[in-house]
Amino acid sequence: MRDIYRIEKQNGSDPQIKMYLNKITLSFTDLFEKDFRIKYFHDSLFQFRISFLVVTFLYAVFGYLDNRVTIEYTGLFHAIRFFVVIPLFLFVFLLSFCKCFIHIWQELLFICFIVGGTGITLMTVAIPLNYAYYLGLMLVFSAGYFFISLRFLLASIAGLITLILFNTGLIFFSSADSNLIFNNNFFFISANVIGMFAAYNIEYYKRRDFFLNIQLDNRNAEIAHVNRTLESKVDERTNELTISMKKAEESDRLKSAFLANMSHEIRTPLNGIIGFSELLADEAFEPEQKKEFIRHITTNGNNLLNIISDIMDISKIESGEIKIRCKKMNVKSWLENIHAVNQIKAKEKNLELKTFSPELESEKDVFVFADPERLFQVINNLISNALKFTSEGFIEIGYRLADEMVEFHVKDTGAGIPNEFYERIFERFRQVETSNTRSFGGNGLGLAISKNLVELMGGKIWVESEMGKGSTFYFALPKP
Ligand code: ADP
């Protein structure tokens, strides 16, 4: 549809849309023409039917004039009127109720114009001295050009043919003198020129109307589209804002919870350190008891150090300052080391710490590309959690080869994690809020740090769990 008009910038003013049509035939220069003709037909059908009834009626009424003015020709004239012209008009009128009419209606009107005009010509030729009859042609011209909805081009051709036929008849087949012919032509040519001019304008403005309406429809469609897009954008933005707001509220809530939790987490080891230090100074205690106090002070000091390290780590991760130095590591020996380090802690809780790997059977060494310090930190976090949340059973640490990755796991027989928390526990400060967690303590940073570290080393971390049966944390890291 856009081919029909082009958008042109005129002298820096607003772009103007131009209608392109053939100046002589008045046809649009592209596919638009087909649409216009269909619309023109439907818009004109009613007027055409009325006009044809009126024209047929008038053609018949003039039969009365035949009786009064041209008595000796009445038979011939009535034959022309009632056996040729009027039947043709009525036939075309009836045809207008058929579906096929849309394809042939202009051609039929064209023929009717010429036949109507030729009828008058015949009557005028038969009685050249009866001047009044040639006036009938004026009616034919006005009906043909303005009334019956014949398009400009066909109406003009039909008008000219009628004029030629009239002159031919009068010059060659009648005894009319040259003055009469000259005089008649004056009127007819003028009537034709005016008719053509008027028909041109009528059709031009109909086409323009059609064109502007389509443009209007296009604009409306564009506006509707823009409105729809705008509405969906507003909805989108509102949703985004709601989500951001919820996140901000949640983050605020988490931070408050974190601060409350933190003050408890820091206070507990600090109280322990201060309390046992005071007891150390008391001479009433035996050296054996004092040794126990020192052990407590060391444990609490380590706990405090862990908490502070976690806070430092998460802030380093968030500010992008953390440095990862990956290198090729032998997984087997590394795992043995981890097992040795954590076995004592497991024993303290009466838990068995197992290692498992399908690769352990083979003699082949398995290597991973990771930062040893950070890898230790991740597995340590997972083992600490497993120890914390498991009261009986075992903890298993291991690995297996999976495509281009080495997949580690830490499995426990603890309380388990509800699946709606599978993703969320990896967010900072996030804890599964059960009385269990509260009683076990913790700051909700361990898994967030682990996830960030694993991702920084090019891997991923996830959890699978069954409530009441235990959880397995997995993380996969690339092979060198
Ligand atoms: P913290 O353990 O200090 O609370 P983490 O980020 O390490 O913080 O863990 C977040 C939460 O995930 C824990 O509070 C706990 O609710 C849950 N969680 C982590 N590991 C386990 C596990 N092995 N079994 C059950 N719950 C776990």
Short mmCIF file of C-alpha atoms and ligand atoms in Angstrom, two decimals:
data_model
loop_
_atom_site.label_atom_id
_atom_site.label_comp_id
_atom_site.label_asym_id
_atom_site.label_seq_id
_atom_site.Cartn_x
_atom_site.Cartn_y
_atom_site.Cartn_z
CA MET A 1 0.00 0.00 0.00
CA ARG A 2 2.85 2.32 0.73
CA ASP A 3 3.95 2.25 -2.92
CA ILE A 4 1.14 4.54 -3.83
CA TYR A 5 2.49 7.49 -1.98
CA ARG A 6 5.94 8.66 -1.30
CA ILE A 7 7.04 10.71 1.62
CA GLU A 8 8.86 13.77 0.45
CA LYS A 9 10.56 16.44 2.45
CA GLN A 10 9.66 19.80 1.01
CA ASN A 11 11.90 22.77 1.81
CA GLY A 12 12.65 21.42 5.24
CA SER A 13 8.97 21.46 6.13
CA ASP A 14 7.00 18.47 7.35
CA PRO A 15 7.09 15.47 5.05
CA GLN A 16 4.19 15.42 2.62
CA ILE A 17 2.54 12.35 1.26
CA LYS A 18 1.69 12.52 -2.44
CA MET A 19 -0.95 10.66 -4.37
CA TYR A 20 0.31 9.19 -7.61
CA LEU A 21 -2.18 8.58 -10.41
CA ASN A 22 -2.25 8.73 -14.16
CA LYS A 23 -3.37 12.26 -15.06
CA ILE A 24 -5.35 11.14 -18.13
CA THR A 25 -6.93 7.83 -17.16
CA LEU A 26 -7.08 8.83 -13.50
CA SER A 27 -5.90 5.33 -12.57
CA PHE A 28 -3.67 4.80 -9.57
CA THR A 29 -0.27 3.67 -10.72
CA ASP A 30 -0.22 0.42 -8.75
CA LEU A 31 -2.21 -2.28 -6.95
CA PHE A 32 -4.23 0.42 -5.25
CA GLU A 33 -6.35 0.64 -8.37
CA LYS A 34 -7.98 -2.71 -7.74
CA ASP A 35 -9.01 -1.74 -4.23
CA PHE A 36 -10.35 1.57 -5.44
CA ARG A 37 -12.50 -0.03 -8.15
CA ILE A 38 -14.04 -2.44 -5.69
CA LYS A 39 -14.84 0.36 -3.28
CA TYR A 40 -16.12 2.59 -6.08
CA PHE A 41 -18.48 -0.13 -7.23
CA HIS A 42 -19.95 -0.68 -3.77
CA ASP A 43 -20.23 3.03 -3.07
CA SER A 44 -21.92 3.71 -6.43
CA LEU A 45 -24.25 0.74 -6.72
CA PHE A 46 -27.22 2.37 -5.05
CA GLN A 47 -26.88 5.57 -7.04
CA PHE A 48 -26.48 3.58 -10.24
CA ARG A 49 -29.72 1.65 -9.64
CA ILE A 50 -31.69 4.80 -8.85
CA SER A 51 -30.22 6.61 -11.87
CA PHE A 52 -31.04 3.70 -14.17
CA LEU A 53 -34.62 3.58 -12.99
CA VAL A 54 -34.97 7.34 -13.52
CA VAL A 55 -33.28 7.24 -16.94
CA THR A 56 -35.43 4.29 -18.06
CA PHE A 57 -38.54 6.05 -16.83
CA LEU A 58 -37.64 9.25 -18.68
CA TYR A 59 -36.83 7.35 -21.86
CA ALA A 60 -40.25 5.75 -21.65
CA VAL A 61 -42.08 8.98 -20.76
CA PHE A 62 -40.72 10.64 -23.88
CA GLY A 63 -42.74 8.04 -25.81
CA TYR A 64 -45.68 10.32 -25.11
CA LEU A 65 -43.93 13.06 -27.08
CA ASP A 66 -43.64 10.64 -30.02
CA ASN A 67 -47.44 10.32 -30.02
CA ARG A 68 -47.98 14.04 -30.03
CA VAL A 69 -45.14 15.49 -32.14
CA THR A 70 -44.02 12.84 -34.60
CA ILE A 71 -47.20 10.93 -35.31
CA GLU A 72 -46.05 9.37 -38.60
CA TYR A 73 -42.85 7.99 -36.91
CA THR A 74 -44.41 6.83 -33.68
CA GLY A 75 -44.05 3.14 -34.66
CA LEU A 76 -40.32 3.45 -35.39
CA PHE A 77 -39.63 5.61 -32.36
CA HIS A 78 -41.57 3.34 -30.02
CA ALA A 79 -39.70 0.37 -31.43
CA ILE A 80 -36.38 2.11 -30.64
CA ARG A 81 -37.55 3.09 -27.18
CA PHE A 82 -39.48 0.06 -26.04
CA PHE A 83 -37.78 -2.78 -27.91
CA VAL A 84 -34.15 -1.70 -27.86
CA VAL A 85 -33.12 0.98 -25.38
CA ILE A 86 -35.47 0.39 -22.45
CA PRO A 87 -35.06 -3.45 -22.48
CA LEU A 88 -31.28 -2.94 -22.52
CA PHE A 89 -31.49 -0.53 -19.56
CA LEU A 90 -33.74 -2.88 -17.60
CA PHE A 91 -31.53 -5.84 -18.41
CA VAL A 92 -28.49 -4.00 -17.08
CA PHE A 93 -30.49 -2.87 -14.03
CA LEU A 94 -31.45 -6.50 -13.26
CA LEU A 95 -27.92 -7.68 -13.92
CA SER A 96 -26.78 -5.36 -11.15
CA PHE A 97 -28.18 -7.91 -8.69
CA CYS A 98 -25.79 -10.58 -9.98
CA LYS A 99 -22.37 -11.15 -8.47
CA CYS A 100 -20.66 -10.90 -11.84
CA PHE A 101 -21.91 -7.33 -12.30
CA ILE A 102 -18.88 -5.86 -10.50
CA HIS A 103 -16.61 -7.13 -13.31
CA ILE A 104 -18.61 -5.76 -16.24
CA TRP A 105 -20.67 -2.89 -14.95
CA GLN A 106 -18.56 -0.05 -16.35
CA GLU A 107 -18.48 -1.66 -19.81
CA LEU A 108 -22.28 -2.15 -19.67
CA LEU A 109 -22.85 1.49 -18.68
CA PHE A 110 -20.55 2.50 -21.51
CA ILE A 111 -22.69 0.51 -23.97
CA CYS A 112 -25.92 1.94 -22.47
CA PHE A 113 -24.57 5.48 -22.88
CA ILE A 114 -23.85 4.86 -26.57
CA VAL A 115 -27.09 2.95 -27.21
CA GLY A 116 -29.17 5.63 -25.44
CA GLY A 117 -27.43 8.32 -27.52
CA THR A 118 -27.75 6.34 -30.76
CA GLY A 119 -31.50 5.95 -30.14
CA ILE A 120 -31.87 9.73 -30.00
CA THR A 121 -29.60 10.09 -33.04
CA LEU A 122 -31.80 7.71 -35.04
CA MET A 123 -34.90 9.65 -34.13
CA THR A 124 -33.23 12.96 -34.99
CA VAL A 125 -31.97 11.59 -38.33
CA ALA A 126 -35.45 10.33 -39.16
CA ILE A 127 -36.97 13.78 -38.67
CA PRO A 128 -34.22 16.34 -39.07
CA LEU A 129 -36.63 19.22 -39.15
CA ASN A 130 -37.92 18.49 -35.74
CA TYR A 131 -35.25 20.39 -33.85
CA ALA A 132 -36.56 19.49 -30.43
CA TYR A 133 -35.48 15.85 -30.59
CA TYR A 134 -31.77 16.49 -30.70
CA LEU A 135 -32.14 17.98 -27.20
CA GLY A 136 -32.61 14.43 -26.03
CA LEU A 137 -28.86 14.00 -26.56
CA MET A 138 -28.23 16.70 -23.97
CA LEU A 139 -30.09 14.54 -21.47
CA VAL A 140 -28.04 11.51 -22.54
CA PHE A 141 -24.81 13.46 -22.04
CA SER A 142 -25.75 14.74 -18.62
CA ALA A 143 -26.94 11.31 -17.48
CA GLY A 144 -23.84 9.61 -18.91
CA TYR A 145 -21.33 12.03 -17.44
CA PHE A 146 -22.83 12.79 -14.04
CA PHE A 147 -25.67 10.50 -13.14
CA ILE A 148 -25.04 6.82 -13.80
CA SER A 149 -21.58 6.60 -12.14
CA LEU A 150 -19.73 5.82 -15.36
CA ARG A 151 -16.03 6.55 -14.83
CA PHE A 152 -14.49 9.60 -16.47
CA LEU A 153 -12.46 7.85 -19.17
CA LEU A 154 -15.25 5.56 -20.40
CA ALA A 155 -17.84 8.37 -20.17
CA SER A 156 -15.61 10.63 -22.30
CA ILE A 157 -15.09 7.95 -24.96
CA ALA A 158 -18.81 7.10 -24.99
CA GLY A 159 -19.65 10.83 -25.27
CA LEU A 160 -17.28 11.27 -28.22
CA ILE A 161 -18.56 8.13 -29.99
CA THR A 162 -22.13 9.35 -29.53
CA LEU A 163 -21.18 12.72 -30.96
CA ILE A 164 -19.47 11.12 -33.95
CA LEU A 165 -22.44 8.82 -34.59
CA PHE A 166 -24.80 11.78 -34.37
CA ASN A 167 -22.80 13.81 -36.87
CA THR A 168 -22.38 10.82 -39.19
CA GLY A 169 -26.11 10.23 -39.13
CA LEU A 170 -26.99 13.83 -39.69
CA ILE A 171 -24.40 14.47 -42.43
CA PHE A 172 -24.80 11.26 -44.41
CA PHE A 173 -28.29 10.01 -43.71
CA SER A 174 -30.46 13.08 -43.23
CA SER A 175 -31.48 16.09 -45.16
CA ALA A 176 -30.45 18.44 -42.35
CA ASP A 177 -28.75 21.61 -43.54
CA SER A 178 -25.25 22.57 -42.50
CA ASN A 179 -26.48 25.38 -40.27
CA LEU A 180 -28.52 22.99 -38.21
CA ILE A 181 -25.57 20.61 -37.90
CA PHE A 182 -23.25 23.47 -37.03
CA ASN A 183 -25.69 24.81 -34.49
CA ASN A 184 -26.20 21.40 -32.85
CA ASN A 185 -22.50 20.75 -32.59
CA PHE A 186 -22.00 23.98 -30.76
CA PHE A 187 -24.23 22.71 -28.02
CA PHE A 188 -23.05 19.12 -28.03
CA ILE A 189 -19.34 19.81 -28.02
CA SER A 190 -19.81 22.30 -25.19
CA ALA A 191 -21.97 19.82 -23.28
CA ASN A 192 -19.27 17.15 -23.76
CA VAL A 193 -16.45 19.38 -22.63
CA ILE A 194 -18.37 20.43 -19.53
CA GLY A 195 -19.37 16.81 -18.91
CA MET A 196 -15.78 15.59 -19.23
CA PHE A 197 -14.52 18.31 -16.95
CA ALA A 198 -17.14 17.58 -14.32
CA ALA A 199 -16.70 13.79 -14.57
CA TYR A 200 -12.92 14.25 -14.23
CA ASN A 201 -13.35 16.28 -11.07
CA ILE A 202 -15.93 13.97 -9.58
CA GLU A 203 -13.70 10.94 -10.09
CA TYR A 204 -10.54 12.75 -9.03
CA TYR A 205 -12.09 13.78 -5.72
CA LYS A 206 -13.52 10.31 -5.16
CA ARG A 207 -10.06 8.85 -5.65
CA ARG A 208 -8.52 11.44 -3.37
CA ASP A 209 -11.11 10.71 -0.75
CA PHE A 210 -10.32 7.01 -1.04
CA PHE A 211 -6.59 7.68 -0.82
CA LEU A 212 -6.93 9.95 2.21
CA ASN A 213 -9.17 7.45 3.96
CA ILE A 214 -6.59 4.75 3.51
CA GLN A 215 -3.92 7.04 4.83
CA LEU A 216 -6.13 7.82 7.76
CA ASP A 217 -6.66 4.11 8.39
CA ASN A 218 -2.92 3.55 8.22
CA ARG A 219 -2.29 6.39 10.61
CA ASN A 220 -4.96 5.12 12.97
CA ALA A 221 -3.46 1.66 12.81
CA GLU A 222 -0.04 3.15 13.51
CA ILE A 223 -1.40 5.16 16.42
CA ALA A 224 -3.20 2.10 17.77
CA HIS A 225 0.02 0.14 17.42
CA VAL A 226 2.06 2.86 19.14
CA ASN A 227 -0.56 3.00 21.91
CA ARG A 228 -0.44 -0.73 22.33
CA THR A 229 3.36 -0.71 22.40
CA LEU A 230 3.27 2.17 24.83
CA GLU A 231 0.82 0.37 27.07
CA SER A 232 2.87 -2.79 27.06
CA LYS A 233 6.03 -0.72 27.70
CA VAL A 234 4.33 0.98 30.65
CA ASP A 235 3.24 -2.44 31.93
CA GLU A 236 6.74 -3.77 31.43
CA ARG A 237 8.29 -0.82 33.25
CA THR A 238 5.71 -1.07 36.05
CA ASN A 239 6.51 -4.75 36.42
CA GLU A 240 10.23 -4.04 36.41
CA LEU A 241 9.71 -1.34 39.02
CA THR A 242 7.56 -3.62 41.16
CA ILE A 243 10.20 -6.33 40.93
CA SER A 244 12.99 -3.85 41.75
CA MET A 245 10.95 -2.50 44.63
CA LYS A 246 10.32 -5.98 45.94
CA LYS A 247 14.01 -6.78 45.56
CA ALA A 248 14.96 -3.57 47.37
CA GLU A 249 12.50 -4.35 50.16
CA GLU A 250 13.75 -7.91 50.35
CA SER A 251 17.35 -6.78 50.33
CA ASP A 252 16.55 -4.29 53.07
CA ARG A 253 14.84 -7.00 55.08
CA LEU A 254 17.76 -9.37 54.52
CA LYS A 255 20.27 -6.73 55.54
CA SER A 256 18.36 -5.99 58.74
CA ALA A 257 18.13 -9.71 59.46
CA PHE A 258 21.82 -10.02 58.62
CA LEU A 259 22.78 -7.20 60.99
CA ALA A 260 20.72 -8.67 63.80
CA ASN A 261 22.18 -12.09 63.09
CA MET A 262 25.68 -10.72 62.73
CA SER A 263 25.67 -8.94 66.02
CA HIS A 264 24.70 -12.26 67.57
CA GLU A 265 27.30 -14.18 65.55
CA ILE A 266 30.07 -11.75 66.49
CA ARG A 267 29.02 -11.35 70.06
CA THR A 268 28.98 -15.10 70.77
CA PRO A 269 32.67 -15.76 70.02
CA LEU A 270 33.68 -12.40 71.48
CA ASN A 271 31.84 -13.16 74.69
CA GLY A 272 33.54 -16.53 74.71
CA ILE A 273 36.97 -14.99 74.21
CA ILE A 274 36.46 -12.30 76.83
CA GLY A 275 34.78 -14.66 79.32
CA PHE A 276 37.44 -17.37 79.09
CA SER A 277 40.26 -14.80 79.12
CA GLU A 278 38.89 -13.47 82.42
CA LEU A 279 38.74 -16.99 83.79
CA LEU A 280 42.37 -17.54 82.72
CA ALA A 281 43.41 -14.69 84.98
CA ASP A 282 41.69 -16.33 87.91
CA GLU A 283 44.26 -18.29 89.89
CA ALA A 284 41.67 -20.53 91.45
CA PHE A 285 41.59 -22.70 88.31
CA GLU A 286 43.85 -25.68 87.73
CA PRO A 287 46.31 -25.67 84.79
CA GLU A 288 44.25 -28.46 83.14
CA GLN A 289 41.12 -26.32 83.30
CA LYS A 290 43.04 -23.36 81.95
CA LYS A 291 44.14 -25.44 78.98
CA GLU A 292 40.46 -26.06 78.25
CA PHE A 293 39.79 -22.31 78.48
CA ILE A 294 42.58 -21.62 76.00
CA ARG A 295 41.04 -24.17 73.64
CA HIS A 296 37.72 -22.36 73.88
CA ILE A 297 39.40 -19.01 73.27
CA THR A 298 41.12 -20.41 70.16
CA THR A 299 37.89 -21.92 68.79
CA ASN A 300 35.96 -18.70 69.35
CA GLY A 301 38.82 -16.67 67.86
CA ASN A 302 38.74 -18.88 64.76
CA ASN A 303 34.97 -18.53 64.48
CA LEU A 304 35.29 -14.77 64.67
CA LEU A 305 38.02 -14.83 62.08
CA ASN A 306 35.80 -16.92 59.78
CA ILE A 307 32.93 -14.48 60.11
CA ILE A 308 35.15 -11.50 59.39
CA SER A 309 36.76 -13.33 56.44
CA ASP A 310 33.32 -14.05 54.99
CA ILE A 311 32.33 -10.41 55.25
CA MET A 312 35.62 -9.33 53.69
CA ASP A 313 35.21 -11.89 50.90
CA ILE A 314 31.68 -10.93 49.97
CA SER A 315 32.56 -7.24 49.88
CA LYS A 316 35.62 -8.01 47.74
CA ILE A 317 33.46 -10.10 45.38
CA GLU A 318 30.87 -7.37 45.14
CA SER A 319 33.41 -4.68 44.41
CA GLY A 320 35.11 -6.98 41.84
CA GLU A 321 38.40 -6.84 43.70
CA ILE A 322 38.80 -10.53 44.29
CA LYS A 323 41.68 -12.13 42.42
CA ILE A 324 41.46 -15.68 41.15
CA ARG A 325 44.65 -17.52 40.23
CA CYS A 326 43.75 -20.78 38.56
CA LYS A 327 46.23 -23.56 37.98
CA LYS A 328 46.32 -27.25 37.20
CA MET A 329 45.56 -29.22 40.36
CA ASN A 330 45.65 -32.91 41.09
CA VAL A 331 42.18 -33.69 42.40
CA LYS A 332 42.95 -37.03 44.02
CA SER A 333 45.66 -35.80 46.39
CA TRP A 334 43.74 -32.64 47.04
CA LEU A 335 40.67 -34.63 48.13
CA GLU A 336 42.74 -36.84 50.41
CA ASN A 337 44.05 -33.72 52.08
CA ILE A 338 40.55 -32.27 52.54
CA HIS A 339 39.37 -35.56 53.96
CA ALA A 340 42.19 -35.64 56.46
CA VAL A 341 41.59 -32.07 57.58
CA ASN A 342 37.86 -32.54 58.17
CA GLN A 343 37.81 -36.03 59.59
CA ILE A 344 38.45 -34.86 63.14
CA LYS A 345 35.55 -32.40 62.98
CA ALA A 346 33.24 -35.14 61.69
CA LYS A 347 34.30 -37.50 64.41
CA GLU A 348 33.55 -34.85 67.00
CA LYS A 349 29.97 -34.96 65.81
CA ASN A 350 29.91 -38.72 65.52
CA LEU A 351 29.61 -38.54 61.77
CA GLU A 352 31.46 -40.60 59.22
CA LEU A 353 33.32 -38.64 56.55
CA LYS A 354 33.60 -40.70 53.38
CA THR A 355 35.21 -40.10 50.03
CA PHE A 356 33.82 -41.47 46.83
CA SER A 357 34.76 -41.20 43.19
CA PRO A 358 34.35 -43.54 40.23
CA GLU A 359 37.78 -42.29 39.16
CA LEU A 360 39.47 -43.43 42.39
CA GLU A 361 39.46 -47.00 41.09
CA SER A 362 41.63 -46.14 38.13
CA GLU A 363 45.27 -45.31 38.47
CA LYS A 364 44.88 -42.29 36.22
CA ASP A 365 45.24 -38.89 37.84
CA VAL A 366 42.42 -36.39 37.44
CA PHE A 367 43.24 -32.72 37.11
CA VAL A 368 41.15 -29.60 37.50
CA PHE A 369 41.89 -26.00 36.59
CA ALA A 370 41.17 -23.96 39.72
CA ASP A 371 42.50 -21.57 42.34
CA PRO A 372 43.64 -23.95 45.17
CA GLU A 373 42.92 -21.49 47.94
CA ARG A 374 39.43 -20.67 46.63
CA LEU A 375 38.63 -24.29 45.84
CA PHE A 376 39.53 -25.14 49.40
CA GLN A 377 37.29 -22.33 50.63
CA VAL A 378 34.33 -23.64 48.59
CA ILE A 379 34.61 -27.27 49.67
CA ASN A 380 35.24 -26.17 53.22
CA ASN A 381 32.04 -24.09 53.22
CA LEU A 382 30.05 -27.04 51.91
CA ILE A 383 31.58 -29.48 54.40
CA SER A 384 31.03 -27.03 57.28
CA ASN A 385 27.38 -26.72 56.30
CA ALA A 386 27.02 -30.46 55.96
CA LEU A 387 28.55 -30.92 59.42
CA LYS A 388 26.38 -28.16 60.81
CA PHE A 389 23.07 -29.44 59.45
CA THR A 390 23.64 -33.19 59.90
CA SER A 391 23.11 -34.80 63.28
CA GLU A 392 23.53 -38.45 62.35
CA GLY A 393 24.65 -40.54 59.40
CA PHE A 394 27.53 -39.66 57.15
CA ILE A 395 29.02 -37.02 54.91
CA GLU A 396 30.48 -37.99 51.58
CA ILE A 397 32.86 -35.91 49.51
CA GLY A 398 33.89 -36.89 46.01
CA TYR A 399 34.15 -36.09 42.34
CA ARG A 400 33.58 -37.54 38.90
CA LEU A 401 34.48 -36.60 35.37
CA ALA A 402 31.66 -35.02 33.36
CA ASP A 403 32.53 -34.04 29.77
CA GLU A 404 34.99 -31.18 29.97
CA MET A 405 34.39 -30.65 33.68
CA VAL A 406 35.22 -32.23 36.99
CA GLU A 407 32.05 -32.47 39.07
CA PHE A 408 32.56 -32.37 42.86
CA HIS A 409 29.95 -33.25 45.44
CA VAL A 410 29.36 -32.96 49.16
CA LYS A 411 26.58 -35.23 50.30
CA ASP A 412 25.02 -35.36 53.76
CA THR A 413 22.24 -37.17 55.59
CA GLY A 414 20.98 -34.01 57.27
CA ALA A 415 17.66 -32.20 57.42
CA GLY A 416 17.42 -31.44 53.69
CA ILE A 417 16.41 -28.25 51.93
CA PRO A 418 12.91 -27.45 50.58
CA ASN A 419 13.10 -27.18 46.77
CA GLU A 420 11.84 -23.60 46.70
CA PHE A 421 15.18 -22.75 48.36
CA TYR A 422 17.42 -24.57 45.85
CA GLU A 423 18.25 -21.29 44.09
CA ARG A 424 17.70 -18.84 46.87
CA ILE A 425 20.18 -20.26 49.39
CA PHE A 426 22.93 -19.14 47.01
CA GLU A 427 21.90 -15.50 47.49
CA ARG A 428 23.75 -13.61 50.17
CA PHE A 429 22.26 -13.48 53.69
CA ARG A 430 19.71 -16.05 52.63
CA GLN A 431 18.94 -18.86 55.04
CA VAL A 432 16.22 -21.47 55.11
CA GLU A 433 14.33 -19.94 57.95
CA THR A 434 13.69 -22.79 60.27
CA SER A 435 14.35 -23.02 63.93
CA ASN A 436 17.14 -25.41 62.91
CA THR A 437 19.12 -22.77 61.08
CA ARG A 438 18.70 -20.35 63.92
CA SER A 439 19.91 -22.87 66.41
CA PHE A 440 22.90 -23.78 64.19
CA GLY A 441 23.91 -20.17 63.66
CA GLY A 442 25.58 -18.86 60.54
CA ASN A 443 25.55 -15.61 58.59
CA GLY A 444 24.04 -16.71 55.27
CA LEU A 445 27.18 -15.78 53.32
CA GLY A 446 28.96 -19.10 52.84
CA LEU A 447 26.97 -20.33 49.82
CA ALA A 448 26.84 -16.89 48.18
CA ILE A 449 30.64 -16.69 48.43
CA SER A 450 30.99 -20.27 47.17
CA LYS A 451 28.73 -19.62 44.17
CA ASN A 452 30.67 -16.49 43.22
CA LEU A 453 34.01 -18.22 43.58
CA VAL A 454 32.92 -21.24 41.53
CA GLU A 455 31.59 -18.97 38.79
CA LEU A 456 34.76 -16.88 38.84
CA MET A 457 36.68 -20.11 38.26
CA GLY A 458 34.47 -20.85 35.24
CA GLY A 459 32.13 -23.37 36.83
CA LYS A 460 28.68 -23.70 38.35
CA ILE A 461 27.17 -24.85 41.63
CA TRP A 462 23.79 -26.37 42.48
CA VAL A 463 22.01 -28.47 45.07
CA GLU A 464 19.72 -31.49 45.12
CA SER A 465 17.97 -32.45 48.28
CA GLU A 466 15.23 -34.52 49.85
CA MET A 467 13.59 -33.26 53.02
CA GLY A 468 14.44 -35.44 55.98
CA LYS A 469 16.94 -37.51 53.98
CA GLY A 470 19.76 -35.13 53.19
CA SER A 471 21.28 -32.82 50.62
CA THR A 472 23.95 -33.06 47.96
CA PHE A 473 25.78 -29.95 46.84
CA TYR A 474 27.48 -30.18 43.45
CA PHE A 475 29.94 -27.89 41.75
CA ALA A 476 31.61 -28.41 38.43
CA LEU A 477 34.92 -26.85 37.39
CA PRO A 478 36.72 -27.02 34.07
CA LYS A 479 39.47 -29.50 33.32
CA PRO A 480 42.81 -27.89 32.44
P1 ADP B 1 25.03 -20.17 56.79
O1 ADP B 1 25.29 -21.62 56.79
O2 ADP B 1 26.13 -19.39 57.40
O3 ADP B 1 23.68 -19.80 57.30
P2 ADP B 1 25.22 -20.51 53.96
O4 ADP B 1 25.17 -19.53 52.86
O5 ADP B 1 26.38 -21.42 54.04
O6 ADP B 1 25.02 -19.68 55.28
O7 ADP B 1 23.91 -21.39 53.90
C1 ADP B 1 22.68 -20.74 53.68
C2 ADP B 1 21.56 -21.62 54.19
O8 ADP B 1 21.40 -22.79 53.37
C3 ADP B 1 21.76 -22.16 55.57
O9 ADP B 1 21.40 -21.22 56.56
C4 ADP B 1 20.84 -23.36 55.58
O10 ADP B 1 19.53 -22.93 55.80
C5 ADP B 1 20.95 -23.87 54.16
N1 ADP B 1 21.93 -24.96 54.00
C6 ADP B 1 23.17 -24.88 53.52
N2 ADP B 1 23.78 -26.11 53.53
C7 ADP B 1 22.88 -26.98 54.01
C8 ADP B 1 22.87 -28.38 54.27
N3 ADP B 1 23.94 -29.14 54.01
N4 ADP B 1 21.75 -28.94 54.76
C9 ADP B 1 20.68 -28.19 55.03
N5 ADP B 1 20.60 -26.86 54.84
C10 ADP B 1 21.68 -26.25 54.32
#
